[in-house]
PDB file of C-alpha atoms in Angstrom:
ATOM      1  CA  MET A   1      36.381  10.723  -6.273  1.00 53.00           C
ATOM      2  CA  GLN A   2      33.138   8.297  -6.223  1.00 62.00           C
ATOM      3  CA  ILE A   3      30.857   7.772  -3.257  1.00 59.00           C
ATOM      4  CA  GLU A   4      29.786   4.144  -2.342  1.00 66.00           C
ATOM      5  CA  LEU A   5      26.646   3.947  -1.154  1.00 54.00           C
ATOM      6  CA  PRO A   6      25.080   1.504   1.326  1.00 58.00           C
ATOM      7  CA  THR A   7      23.568  -1.661  -0.297  1.00 63.00           C
ATOM      8  CA  ASN A   8      20.304  -1.913   1.254  1.00 62.00           C
ATOM      9  CA  LEU A   9      19.662   1.992   0.396  1.00 56.00           C
ATOM     10  CA  LYS A  10      16.584   2.101  -2.160  1.00 60.00           C
ATOM     11  CA  LEU A  11      16.613   5.339  -4.461  1.00 55.00           C
ATOM     12  CA  PHE A  12      13.872   5.519  -6.384  1.00 60.00           C
ATOM     13  CA  LYS A  13      11.571   8.900  -7.896  1.00 65.00           C
ATOM     14  CA  MET A  14       7.975   8.568  -7.037  1.00 68.00           C
ATOM     15  CA  PRO A  15       5.744  11.526  -8.381  1.00 72.00           C
ATOM     16  CA  PRO A  16       4.201  13.740  -6.070  1.00 71.00           C
ATOM     17  CA  SER A  17       0.638  12.064  -6.541  1.00 75.00           C
ATOM     18  CA  ALA A  18       2.313   8.878  -5.204  1.00 82.00           C
ATOM     19  CA  GLU A  19       2.301  10.230  -1.405  1.00 82.00           C
ATOM     20  CA  VAL A  20      -1.222  10.872  -1.161  1.00 87.00           C
ATOM     21  CA  MET A  21      -1.884   7.169  -2.486  1.00 88.00           C
ATOM     22  CA  LEU A  22       0.760   5.882  -0.030  1.00 88.00           C
ATOM     23  CA  PHE A  23      -0.595   7.393   2.848  1.00 87.00           C
ATOM     24  CA  LEU A  24      -3.988   6.358   1.497  1.00 89.00           C
ATOM     25  CA  ILE A  25      -2.290   2.679   1.709  1.00 89.00           C
ATOM     26  CA  SER A  26      -0.892   2.595   4.786  1.00 87.00           C
ATOM     27  CA  GLU A  27      -3.669   4.421   6.559  1.00 87.00           C
ATOM     28  CA  GLU A  28      -6.090   1.264   5.165  1.00 87.00           C
ATOM     29  CA  MET A  29      -3.395  -1.299   6.290  1.00 87.00           C
ATOM     30  CA  LYS A  30      -3.576  -0.243  10.272  1.00 83.00           C
ATOM     31  CA  ILE A  31      -7.576  -0.095   9.976  1.00 81.00           C
ATOM     32  CA  ASN A  32      -7.331  -3.877   9.083  1.00 81.00           C
ATOM     33  CA  ARG A  33      -4.578  -4.596  11.396  1.00 78.00           C
ATOM     34  CA  LEU A  34      -7.230  -3.613  14.464  1.00 75.00           C
ATOM     35  CA  VAL A  35     -10.135  -5.324  12.713  1.00 73.00           C
ATOM     36  CA  GLU A  36      -8.070  -8.248  12.345  1.00 72.00           C
ATOM     37  CA  ALA A  37      -6.473  -8.037  16.143  1.00 71.00           C
ATOM     38  CA  GLY A  38     -10.329  -7.843  17.470  1.00 72.00           C
ATOM     39  CA  PHE A  39     -10.889  -4.278  17.975  1.00 72.00           C
ATOM     40  CA  ASP A  40     -15.005  -3.341  17.040  1.00 67.00           C
ATOM     41  CA  ALA A  41     -15.343  -2.510  13.445  1.00 60.00           C
ATOM     42  CA  ALA A  42     -18.277  -0.833  13.944  1.00 61.00           C
ATOM     43  CA  TYR A  43     -16.092   2.357  12.289  1.00 61.00           C
ATOM     44  CA  THR A  44     -13.816   1.489   9.692  1.00 65.00           C
ATOM     45  CA  CYS A  45     -13.620   3.883   6.874  1.00 76.00           C
ATOM     46  CA  ASP A  46     -13.013   2.091   3.330  1.00 82.00           C
ATOM     47  CA  LEU A  47     -10.224   3.743   0.863  1.00 89.00           C
ATOM     48  CA  SER A  48     -10.424   1.174  -1.324  1.00 90.00           C
ATOM     49  CA  THR A  49     -12.658   2.976  -4.022  1.00 90.00           C
ATOM     50  CA  LEU A  50      -9.821   6.367  -3.288  1.00 90.00           C
ATOM     51  CA  ILE A  51      -7.054   4.300  -3.120  1.00 91.00           C
ATOM     52  CA  LEU A  52      -7.880   2.715  -6.951  1.00 91.00           C
ATOM     53  CA  SER A  53      -9.489   5.676  -8.359  1.00 90.00           C
ATOM     54  CA  LEU A  54      -5.726   7.319  -7.840  1.00 89.00           C
ATOM     55  CA  ALA A  55      -4.257   4.533  -9.285  1.00 89.00           C
ATOM     56  CA  GLY A  56      -5.729   5.296 -12.634  1.00 88.00           C
ATOM     57  CA  PHE A  57      -8.509   2.323 -12.109  1.00 89.00           C
ATOM     58  CA  GLU A  58     -11.661   3.779 -14.347  1.00 86.00           C
ATOM     59  CA  TYR A  59     -14.034   0.800 -14.512  1.00 87.00           C
ATOM     60  CA  ARG A  60     -13.982  -0.906 -10.700  1.00 88.00           C
ATOM     61  CA  PRO A  61     -15.841  -4.551 -10.831  1.00 89.00           C
ATOM     62  CA  ASP A  62     -16.601  -6.557  -7.638  1.00 91.00           C
ATOM     63  CA  SER A  63     -13.305  -8.347  -9.064  1.00 91.00           C
ATOM     64  CA  LEU A  64     -10.533  -6.004  -8.444  1.00 91.00           C
ATOM     65  CA  TYR A  65     -12.455  -5.115  -5.284  1.00 91.00           C
ATOM     66  CA  ASP A  66     -11.833  -8.786  -4.487  1.00 92.00           C
ATOM     67  CA  GLY A  67      -8.428  -8.580  -5.965  1.00 91.00           C
ATOM     68  CA  TYR A  68      -7.324  -5.445  -3.772  1.00 91.00           C
ATOM     69  CA  THR A  69      -8.845  -6.908  -0.497  1.00 90.00           C
ATOM     70  CA  GLU A  70      -6.474  -9.887  -1.317  1.00 92.00           C
ATOM     71  CA  LEU A  71      -3.515  -7.921  -1.759  1.00 91.00           C
ATOM     72  CA  LEU A  72      -4.385  -6.067   1.544  1.00 89.00           C
ATOM     73  CA  ASP A  73      -4.638  -9.130   3.788  1.00 88.00           C
ATOM     74  CA  LYS A  74      -1.684 -10.788   2.420  1.00 89.00           C
ATOM     75  CA  HIS A  75       0.483  -7.414   3.118  1.00 87.00           C
ATOM     76  CA  CYS A  76      -0.654  -6.834   6.488  1.00 85.00           C
ATOM     77  CA  GLU A  77      -0.270 -10.928   7.172  1.00 83.00           C
ATOM     78  CA  LYS A  78       3.654 -10.207   6.596  1.00 79.00           C
ATOM     79  CA  VAL A  79       4.538  -7.257   8.997  1.00 81.00           C
ATOM     80  CA  SER A  80       4.884  -6.401  12.153  1.00 78.00           C
ATOM     81  CA  PRO A  81       3.093  -2.836  13.027  1.00 71.00           C
ATOM     82  CA  MET A  82       6.432  -3.100  15.270  1.00 77.00           C
ATOM     83  CA  ASP A  83       8.907  -3.551  12.062  1.00 81.00           C
ATOM     84  CA  GLU A  84       9.191   0.306  10.884  1.00 82.00           C
ATOM     85  CA  GLU A  85      11.239  -0.795   7.453  1.00 84.00           C
ATOM     86  CA  GLU A  86       9.367  -3.814   7.509  1.00 85.00           C
ATOM     87  CA  TRP A  87       5.869  -2.109   7.354  1.00 83.00           C
ATOM     88  CA  LYS A  88       7.302   0.259   4.440  1.00 85.00           C
ATOM     89  CA  ASP A  89       8.692  -2.284   2.002  1.00 87.00           C
ATOM     90  CA  ALA A  90       5.187  -3.873   2.127  1.00 87.00           C
ATOM     91  CA  LEU A  91       3.748  -0.491   1.222  1.00 86.00           C
ATOM     92  CA  LEU A  92       5.614   0.204  -1.055  1.00 86.00           C
ATOM     93  CA  ASP A  93       5.719  -3.918  -2.579  1.00 89.00           C
ATOM     94  CA  MET A  94       1.545  -2.832  -2.221  1.00 89.00           C
ATOM     95  CA  TYR A  95       1.819   0.443  -4.092  1.00 89.00           C
ATOM     96  CA  MET A  96       4.447  -1.312  -6.732  1.00 87.00           C
ATOM     97  CA  GLN A  97       1.583  -3.748  -7.278  1.00 88.00           C
ATOM     98  CA  ILE A  98      -1.807  -1.590  -7.562  1.00 88.00           C
ATOM     99  CA  LYS A  99       0.847   0.196 -10.343  1.00 85.00           C
ATOM    100  CA  ILE A 100       2.061  -2.557 -12.057  1.00 85.00           C
ATOM    101  CA  GLU A 101      -2.131  -3.900 -12.459  1.00 82.00           C
ATOM    102  CA  THR A 102      -2.896  -0.604 -14.046  1.00 76.00           C
ATOM    103  CA  GLY A 103      -0.049  -0.523 -16.701  1.00 68.00           C
ATOM    104  CA  ASN A 104       0.759   3.271 -14.906  1.00 56.00           C
ATOM    105  CA  GLU A 105       4.515   1.707 -13.539  1.00 52.00           C
TER     106      GLU A 105
END
């Protein structure tokens, strides 16, 4: 007997260390959205160094941070904070793009 899975079900195995990185990217996206919405940016937490370090970037020039910021902005623009599935998709897409850049996908 073969069980048919829904076509929208995404199955893949992620390493346990990815959970921390996904959490940090999610928090960075939330902060970015708040700043874009006009909330005071006096208290912001820049998680980019930690995220890029966890991704495997040993050398982190300014151009890497610029690319990371562009990637973050791009993903934040295309999601609504109220749409959980859209948010998860953007989060996983950003994670994969960062990992592909390191060659550790």
